[in-house]
Short mmCIF file of C-alpha atoms in Angstrom, two decimals:
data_model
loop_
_atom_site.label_atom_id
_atom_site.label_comp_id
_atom_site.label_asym_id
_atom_site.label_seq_id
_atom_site.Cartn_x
_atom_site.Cartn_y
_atom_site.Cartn_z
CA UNK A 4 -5.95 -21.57 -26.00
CA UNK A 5 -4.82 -24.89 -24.70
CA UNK A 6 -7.93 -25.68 -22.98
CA UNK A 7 -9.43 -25.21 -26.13
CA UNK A 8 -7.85 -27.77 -28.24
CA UNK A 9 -7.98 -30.08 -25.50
CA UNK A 10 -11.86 -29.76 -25.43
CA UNK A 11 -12.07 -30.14 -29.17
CA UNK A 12 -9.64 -33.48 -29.40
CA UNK A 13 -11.55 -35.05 -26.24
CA UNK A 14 -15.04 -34.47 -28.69
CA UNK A 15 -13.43 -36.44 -31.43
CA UNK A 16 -12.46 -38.83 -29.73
CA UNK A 17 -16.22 -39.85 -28.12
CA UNK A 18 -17.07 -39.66 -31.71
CA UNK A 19 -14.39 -41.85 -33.13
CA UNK A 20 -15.14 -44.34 -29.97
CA UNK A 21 -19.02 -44.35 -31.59
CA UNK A 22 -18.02 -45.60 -35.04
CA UNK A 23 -16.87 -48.86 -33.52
CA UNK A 24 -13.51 -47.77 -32.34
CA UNK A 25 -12.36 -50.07 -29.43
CA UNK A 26 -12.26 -47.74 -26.54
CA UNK A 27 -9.07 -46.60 -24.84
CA UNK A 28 -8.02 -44.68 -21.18
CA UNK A 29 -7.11 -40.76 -22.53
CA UNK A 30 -3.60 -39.99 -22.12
CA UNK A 31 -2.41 -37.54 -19.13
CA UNK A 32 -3.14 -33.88 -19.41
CA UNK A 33 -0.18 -32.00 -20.19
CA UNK A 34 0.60 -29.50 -17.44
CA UNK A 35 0.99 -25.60 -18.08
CA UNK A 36 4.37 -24.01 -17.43
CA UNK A 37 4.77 -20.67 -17.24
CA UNK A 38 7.38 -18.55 -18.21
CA UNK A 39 9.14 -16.60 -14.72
CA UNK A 40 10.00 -13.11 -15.23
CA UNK A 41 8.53 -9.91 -15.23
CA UNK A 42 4.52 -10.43 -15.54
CA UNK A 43 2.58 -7.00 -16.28
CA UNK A 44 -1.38 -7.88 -15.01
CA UNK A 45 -4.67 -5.67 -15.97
CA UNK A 46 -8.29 -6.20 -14.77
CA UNK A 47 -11.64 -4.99 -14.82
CA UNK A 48 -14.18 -5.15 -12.32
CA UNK A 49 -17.72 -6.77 -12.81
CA UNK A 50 -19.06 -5.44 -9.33
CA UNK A 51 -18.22 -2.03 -9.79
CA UNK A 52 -18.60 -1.30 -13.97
CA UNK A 53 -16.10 0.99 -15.34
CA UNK A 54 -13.16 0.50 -12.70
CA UNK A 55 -9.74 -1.04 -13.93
CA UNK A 56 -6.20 -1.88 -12.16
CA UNK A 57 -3.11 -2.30 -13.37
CA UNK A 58 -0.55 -4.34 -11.53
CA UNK A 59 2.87 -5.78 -12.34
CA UNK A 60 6.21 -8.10 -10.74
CA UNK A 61 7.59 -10.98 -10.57
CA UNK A 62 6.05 -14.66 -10.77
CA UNK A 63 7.93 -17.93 -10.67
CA UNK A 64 7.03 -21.26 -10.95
CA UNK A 65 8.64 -24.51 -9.66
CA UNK A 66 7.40 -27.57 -10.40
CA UNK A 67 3.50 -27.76 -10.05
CA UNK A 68 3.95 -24.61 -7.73
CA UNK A 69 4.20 -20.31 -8.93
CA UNK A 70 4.65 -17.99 -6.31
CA UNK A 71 5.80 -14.33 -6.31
CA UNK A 72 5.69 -10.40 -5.42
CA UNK A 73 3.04 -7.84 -7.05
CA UNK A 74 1.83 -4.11 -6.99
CA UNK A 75 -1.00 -3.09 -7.47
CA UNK A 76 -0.78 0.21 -8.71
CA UNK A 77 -3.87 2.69 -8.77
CA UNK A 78 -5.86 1.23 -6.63
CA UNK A 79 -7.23 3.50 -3.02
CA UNK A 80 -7.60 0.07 -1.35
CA UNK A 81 -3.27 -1.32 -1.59
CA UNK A 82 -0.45 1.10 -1.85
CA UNK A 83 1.40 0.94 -5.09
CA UNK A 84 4.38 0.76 -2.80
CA UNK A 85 2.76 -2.14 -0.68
CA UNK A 86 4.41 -5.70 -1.34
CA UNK A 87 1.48 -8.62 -2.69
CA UNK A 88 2.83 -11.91 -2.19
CA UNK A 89 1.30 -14.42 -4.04
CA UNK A 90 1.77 -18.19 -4.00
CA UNK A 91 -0.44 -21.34 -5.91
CA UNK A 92 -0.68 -24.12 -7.84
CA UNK A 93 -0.74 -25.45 -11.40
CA UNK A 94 -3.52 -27.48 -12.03
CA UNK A 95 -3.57 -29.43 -16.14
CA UNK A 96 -4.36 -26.13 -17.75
CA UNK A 97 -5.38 -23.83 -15.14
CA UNK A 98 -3.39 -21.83 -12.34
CA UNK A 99 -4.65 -20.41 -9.35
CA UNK A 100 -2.87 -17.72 -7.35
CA UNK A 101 -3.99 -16.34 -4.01
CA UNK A 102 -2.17 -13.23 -1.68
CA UNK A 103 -1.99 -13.14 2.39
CA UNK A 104 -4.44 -10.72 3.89
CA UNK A 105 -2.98 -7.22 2.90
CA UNK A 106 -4.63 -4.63 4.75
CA UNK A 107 -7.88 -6.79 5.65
CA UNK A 108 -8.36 -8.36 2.31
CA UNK A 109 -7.41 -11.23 0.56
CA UNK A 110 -7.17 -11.95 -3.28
CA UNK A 111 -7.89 -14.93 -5.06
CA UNK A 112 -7.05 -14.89 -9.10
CA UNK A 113 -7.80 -18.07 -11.22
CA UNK A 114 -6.43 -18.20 -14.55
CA UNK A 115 -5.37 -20.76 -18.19
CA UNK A 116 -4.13 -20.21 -21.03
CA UNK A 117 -0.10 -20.28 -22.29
CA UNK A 118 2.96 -19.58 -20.81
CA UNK A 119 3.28 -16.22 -21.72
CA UNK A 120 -0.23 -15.00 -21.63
CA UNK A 121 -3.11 -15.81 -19.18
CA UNK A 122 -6.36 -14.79 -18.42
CA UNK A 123 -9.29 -15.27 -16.11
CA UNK A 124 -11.08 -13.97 -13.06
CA UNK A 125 -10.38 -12.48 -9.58
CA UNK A 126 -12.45 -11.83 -6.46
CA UNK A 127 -11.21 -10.20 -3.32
CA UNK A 128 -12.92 -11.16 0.17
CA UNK A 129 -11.92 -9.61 3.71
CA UNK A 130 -12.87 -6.77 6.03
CA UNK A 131 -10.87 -4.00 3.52
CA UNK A 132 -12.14 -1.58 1.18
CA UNK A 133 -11.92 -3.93 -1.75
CA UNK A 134 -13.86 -6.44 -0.14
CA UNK A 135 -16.03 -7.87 -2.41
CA UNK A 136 -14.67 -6.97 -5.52
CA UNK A 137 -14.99 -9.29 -8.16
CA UNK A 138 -14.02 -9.07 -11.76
CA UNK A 139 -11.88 -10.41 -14.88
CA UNK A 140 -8.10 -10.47 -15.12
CA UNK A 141 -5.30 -10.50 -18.16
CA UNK A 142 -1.61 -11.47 -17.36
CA UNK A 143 1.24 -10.81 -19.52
CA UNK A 144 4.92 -11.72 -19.52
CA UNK A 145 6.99 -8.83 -20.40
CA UNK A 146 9.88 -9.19 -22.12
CA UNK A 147 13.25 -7.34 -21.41
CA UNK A 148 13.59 -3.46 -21.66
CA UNK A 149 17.39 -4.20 -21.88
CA UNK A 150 18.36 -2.44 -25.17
CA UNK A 151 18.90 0.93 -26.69
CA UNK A 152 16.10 3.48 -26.27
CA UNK A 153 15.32 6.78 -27.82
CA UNK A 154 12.86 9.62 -26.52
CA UNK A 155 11.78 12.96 -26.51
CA UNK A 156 10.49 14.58 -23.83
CA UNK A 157 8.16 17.66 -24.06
CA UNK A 158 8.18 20.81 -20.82
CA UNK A 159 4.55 21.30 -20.16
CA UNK A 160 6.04 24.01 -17.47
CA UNK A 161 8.19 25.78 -20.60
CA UNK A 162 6.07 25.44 -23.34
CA UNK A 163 8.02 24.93 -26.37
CA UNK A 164 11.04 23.59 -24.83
CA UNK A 165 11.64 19.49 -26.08
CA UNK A 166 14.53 17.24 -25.12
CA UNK A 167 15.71 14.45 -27.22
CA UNK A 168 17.22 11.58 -25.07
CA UNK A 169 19.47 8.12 -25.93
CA UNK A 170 19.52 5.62 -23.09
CA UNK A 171 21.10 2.29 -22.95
CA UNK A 172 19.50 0.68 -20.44
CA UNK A 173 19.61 -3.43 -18.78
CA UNK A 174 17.25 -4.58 -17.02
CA UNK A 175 18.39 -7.39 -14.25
CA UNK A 176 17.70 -11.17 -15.01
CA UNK A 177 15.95 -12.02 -11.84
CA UNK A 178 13.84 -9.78 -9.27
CA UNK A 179 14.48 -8.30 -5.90
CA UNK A 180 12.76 -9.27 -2.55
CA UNK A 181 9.63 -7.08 -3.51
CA UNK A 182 9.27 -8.42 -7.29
CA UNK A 183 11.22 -5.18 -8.70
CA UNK A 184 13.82 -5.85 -11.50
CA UNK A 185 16.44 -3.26 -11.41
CA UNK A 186 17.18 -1.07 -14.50
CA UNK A 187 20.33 0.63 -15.02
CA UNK A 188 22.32 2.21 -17.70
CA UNK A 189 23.18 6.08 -19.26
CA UNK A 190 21.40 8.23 -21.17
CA UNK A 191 22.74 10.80 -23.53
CA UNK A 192 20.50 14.43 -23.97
CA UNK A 193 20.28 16.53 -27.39
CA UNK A 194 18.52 20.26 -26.85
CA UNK A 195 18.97 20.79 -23.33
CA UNK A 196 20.51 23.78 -21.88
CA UNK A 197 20.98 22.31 -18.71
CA UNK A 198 22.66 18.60 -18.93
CA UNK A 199 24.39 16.48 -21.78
CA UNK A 200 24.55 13.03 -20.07
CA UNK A 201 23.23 10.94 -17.03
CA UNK A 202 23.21 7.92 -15.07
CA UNK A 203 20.55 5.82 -13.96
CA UNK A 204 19.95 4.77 -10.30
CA UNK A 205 17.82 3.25 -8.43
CA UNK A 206 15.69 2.48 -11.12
CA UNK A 207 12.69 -0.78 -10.97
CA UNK A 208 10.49 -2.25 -13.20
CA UNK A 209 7.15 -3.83 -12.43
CA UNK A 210 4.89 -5.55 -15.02
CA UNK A 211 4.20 -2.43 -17.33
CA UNK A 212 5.37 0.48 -15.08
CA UNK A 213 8.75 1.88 -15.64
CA UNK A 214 10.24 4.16 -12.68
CA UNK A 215 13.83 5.89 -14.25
CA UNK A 216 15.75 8.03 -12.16
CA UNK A 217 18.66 10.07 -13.79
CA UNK A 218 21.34 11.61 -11.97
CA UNK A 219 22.29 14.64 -15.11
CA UNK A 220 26.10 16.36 -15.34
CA UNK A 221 25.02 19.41 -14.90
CA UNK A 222 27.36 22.32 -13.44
CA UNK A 223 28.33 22.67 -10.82
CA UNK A 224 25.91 20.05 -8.45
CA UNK A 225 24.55 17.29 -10.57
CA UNK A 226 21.19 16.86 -11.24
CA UNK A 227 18.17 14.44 -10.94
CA UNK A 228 15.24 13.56 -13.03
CA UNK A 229 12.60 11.22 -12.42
CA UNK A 230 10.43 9.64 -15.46
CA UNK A 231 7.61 7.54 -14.51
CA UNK A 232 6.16 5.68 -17.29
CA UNK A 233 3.74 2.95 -18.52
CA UNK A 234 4.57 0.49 -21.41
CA UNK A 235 2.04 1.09 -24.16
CA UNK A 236 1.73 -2.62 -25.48
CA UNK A 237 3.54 -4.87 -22.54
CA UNK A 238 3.69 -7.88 -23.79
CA UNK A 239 5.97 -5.85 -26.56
CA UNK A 240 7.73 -3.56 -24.19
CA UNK A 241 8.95 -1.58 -27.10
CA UNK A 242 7.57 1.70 -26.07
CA UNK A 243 6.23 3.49 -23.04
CA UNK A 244 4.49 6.75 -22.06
CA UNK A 245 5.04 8.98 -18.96
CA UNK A 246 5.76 12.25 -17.10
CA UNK A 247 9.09 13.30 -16.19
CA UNK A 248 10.18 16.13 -13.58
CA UNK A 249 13.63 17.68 -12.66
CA UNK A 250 14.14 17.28 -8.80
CA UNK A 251 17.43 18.92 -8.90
CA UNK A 252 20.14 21.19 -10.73
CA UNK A 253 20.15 24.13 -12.99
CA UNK A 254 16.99 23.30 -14.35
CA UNK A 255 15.02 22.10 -11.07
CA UNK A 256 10.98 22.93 -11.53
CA UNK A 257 11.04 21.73 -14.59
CA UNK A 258 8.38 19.25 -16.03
CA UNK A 259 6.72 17.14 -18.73
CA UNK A 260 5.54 14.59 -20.97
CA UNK A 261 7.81 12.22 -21.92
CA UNK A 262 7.86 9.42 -24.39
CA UNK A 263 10.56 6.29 -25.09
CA UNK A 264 10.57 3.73 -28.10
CA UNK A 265 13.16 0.62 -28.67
CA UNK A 266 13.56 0.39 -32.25
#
C-alpha cells in the first residue's frame, strides 16, 4: 500500500536526521490517481454483523477531483435500479467520495490505496432505513469483458437439458448517464432444440454484475433470454456466475443456471 511505504521512508528518515544528518524539508506527497472505468465495490457492515453489499459503475477522476454513478445492488434500503451519484476529492493518498441524499440518506466512503484497488470505510447518516450504517468497504477496477466467452448453461425447469453457448461480446469504452457500460455482441448455441444463434441488446455492466439479454433465431418469432450474472473474481473479470430464463419463443418457461469463462 502506498501509505505504507510512505510511513516506513518518513521513519528512516527521523532516524537518519538523528545520526547527525543535516536536516532537510520532505519532498511533496505524491498524489493518488485512479484508474476511470468500470469499478466493482463490496462491503461489510460493522453495525449490523453478518450483512454485505455489493455495488458497481462508473468512477472518474479529473485532476484532484473523482466523481461518478453507482448501484447498489441487494440492498432493501436503494433500488438496484436507483442512480448513486457520487462526487470527491483526492487527498496525498487517500480519496473520499460522498452521494446526494437518496431516499433520506446520505453516504460517505473514505478510502487509499492504488489506482486499481482501494479500500476503507463507509457510514451512511439520514432519516432512511440505512441510517446509521457503518462498516468497511473494498473497490475494484474491473477490467474489460470485451473478448470471446464460452458457457454452459444448465435447465433447472428440464432437468437434464444443458446448453453450450459462444459469445463475442464488447463492452463500451466509456459509461452511460447512469454509470452502465453497454455490452453487445452474438452468441452462438450448441444442444438446443430451440435456437442456434442470437444477438445481444440492451445489455449493461456495473462493477461485477453482468445483465445479457439475447434476442435467439428461433422459428417462426424470435426469441429472448435474459442471463443475469455476477463476476466470480472482478478484478479478473474472466468468469461469472448467474441464472438465465427464456422470456420468449419456442422454448419460453424455460430456466437455469448458467455459467461463462474468457479463456
Amino acid at each position: 500500500m502506498h501509505s505504507k511505504v510512505l510511513v516506513v521512508l518518513a521513519f528512516l528518515a527521523v532516524l537518519l536526521a538523528g545520526c547527525g544528518g543535516s536536516s532537510s524539508s520532505p519532498g511533496p506527497t505524491s498524489t493518488l490517481t485512479i484508474q476511470s472505468g468500470n469499478w466493482n465495490i463490496s462491503a461489510s457492515s460493522i453495525a449490523a454483523p453478518g450483512v454485505t453489499f455489493l455495488a458497481g459503475g462508473n468512477l472518474m477522476q479529473s485532476g484532484n477531483s473523482i466523481s461518478g454513478v453507482v448501484h447498489i445492488f441487494n440492498s432493501t434500503c436503494f433500488g438496484q435500479t436507483t442512480d448513486v451519484p457520487v462526487s470527491g476529492s483526492v487527498s496525498g493518498q487517500s480519496v473520499t467520495l460522498s452521494s446526494p441524499a437518496i431516499q433520506g440518506q446520505t453516504v460517505t466512503v473514505s478510502l487509499n490505496g492504488s489506482s486499481t484497488a482501494l479500500s476503507g470505510t463507509y457510514s451512511v447518516a439520514g432519516t432512511g432505513c440505512a441510517a446509521g450504517d457503518r462498516g468497511t468497504v473494498n473497490a475494484n477496477l474491473v477490467p474489460s469483458i470485451t473478448g470471446s466467452w464460452h458457457g454452459t448453461f444448465t435447465s433447472t425447469a428440464n432437468p437434464g437439458t444443458t446448453v453450450d453457448a459462444t459469445a463475442d461480446l464488447t463492452q463500451s469504452a466509456t459509461a452511460d448517464a447512469h454509470g452502465l457500460f453497454a455490452v453487445t455482441g452474438t452468441v452462438t448455441f450448441t444442444g438446443s432444440t430451440c435456437f442456434t444463434s442470437g444477438t445481444i441488446v440492451q445489455s449493461v455492466l456495473a462493477g461485477g454484475a453482468l445483465e445479457l439479454e439475447i434476442t435467439t433465431n428461433d422459428q417462426p418469432t424470435p426469441g429472448d433470454i435474459g442471463f443475469l450474472a455476477f463476476m466470480d473474481n472482478p478484478s479478473a473479470a474472466n468468469a461469472a456466475t448467474g441464472l438465465y430464463q427464456i422470456n420468449a419463443g419456442t422454448c419460453s418457461g424455460d430456466a437455469g443456471d448458467g455459467h461463462i469463462t474468457k479463456p
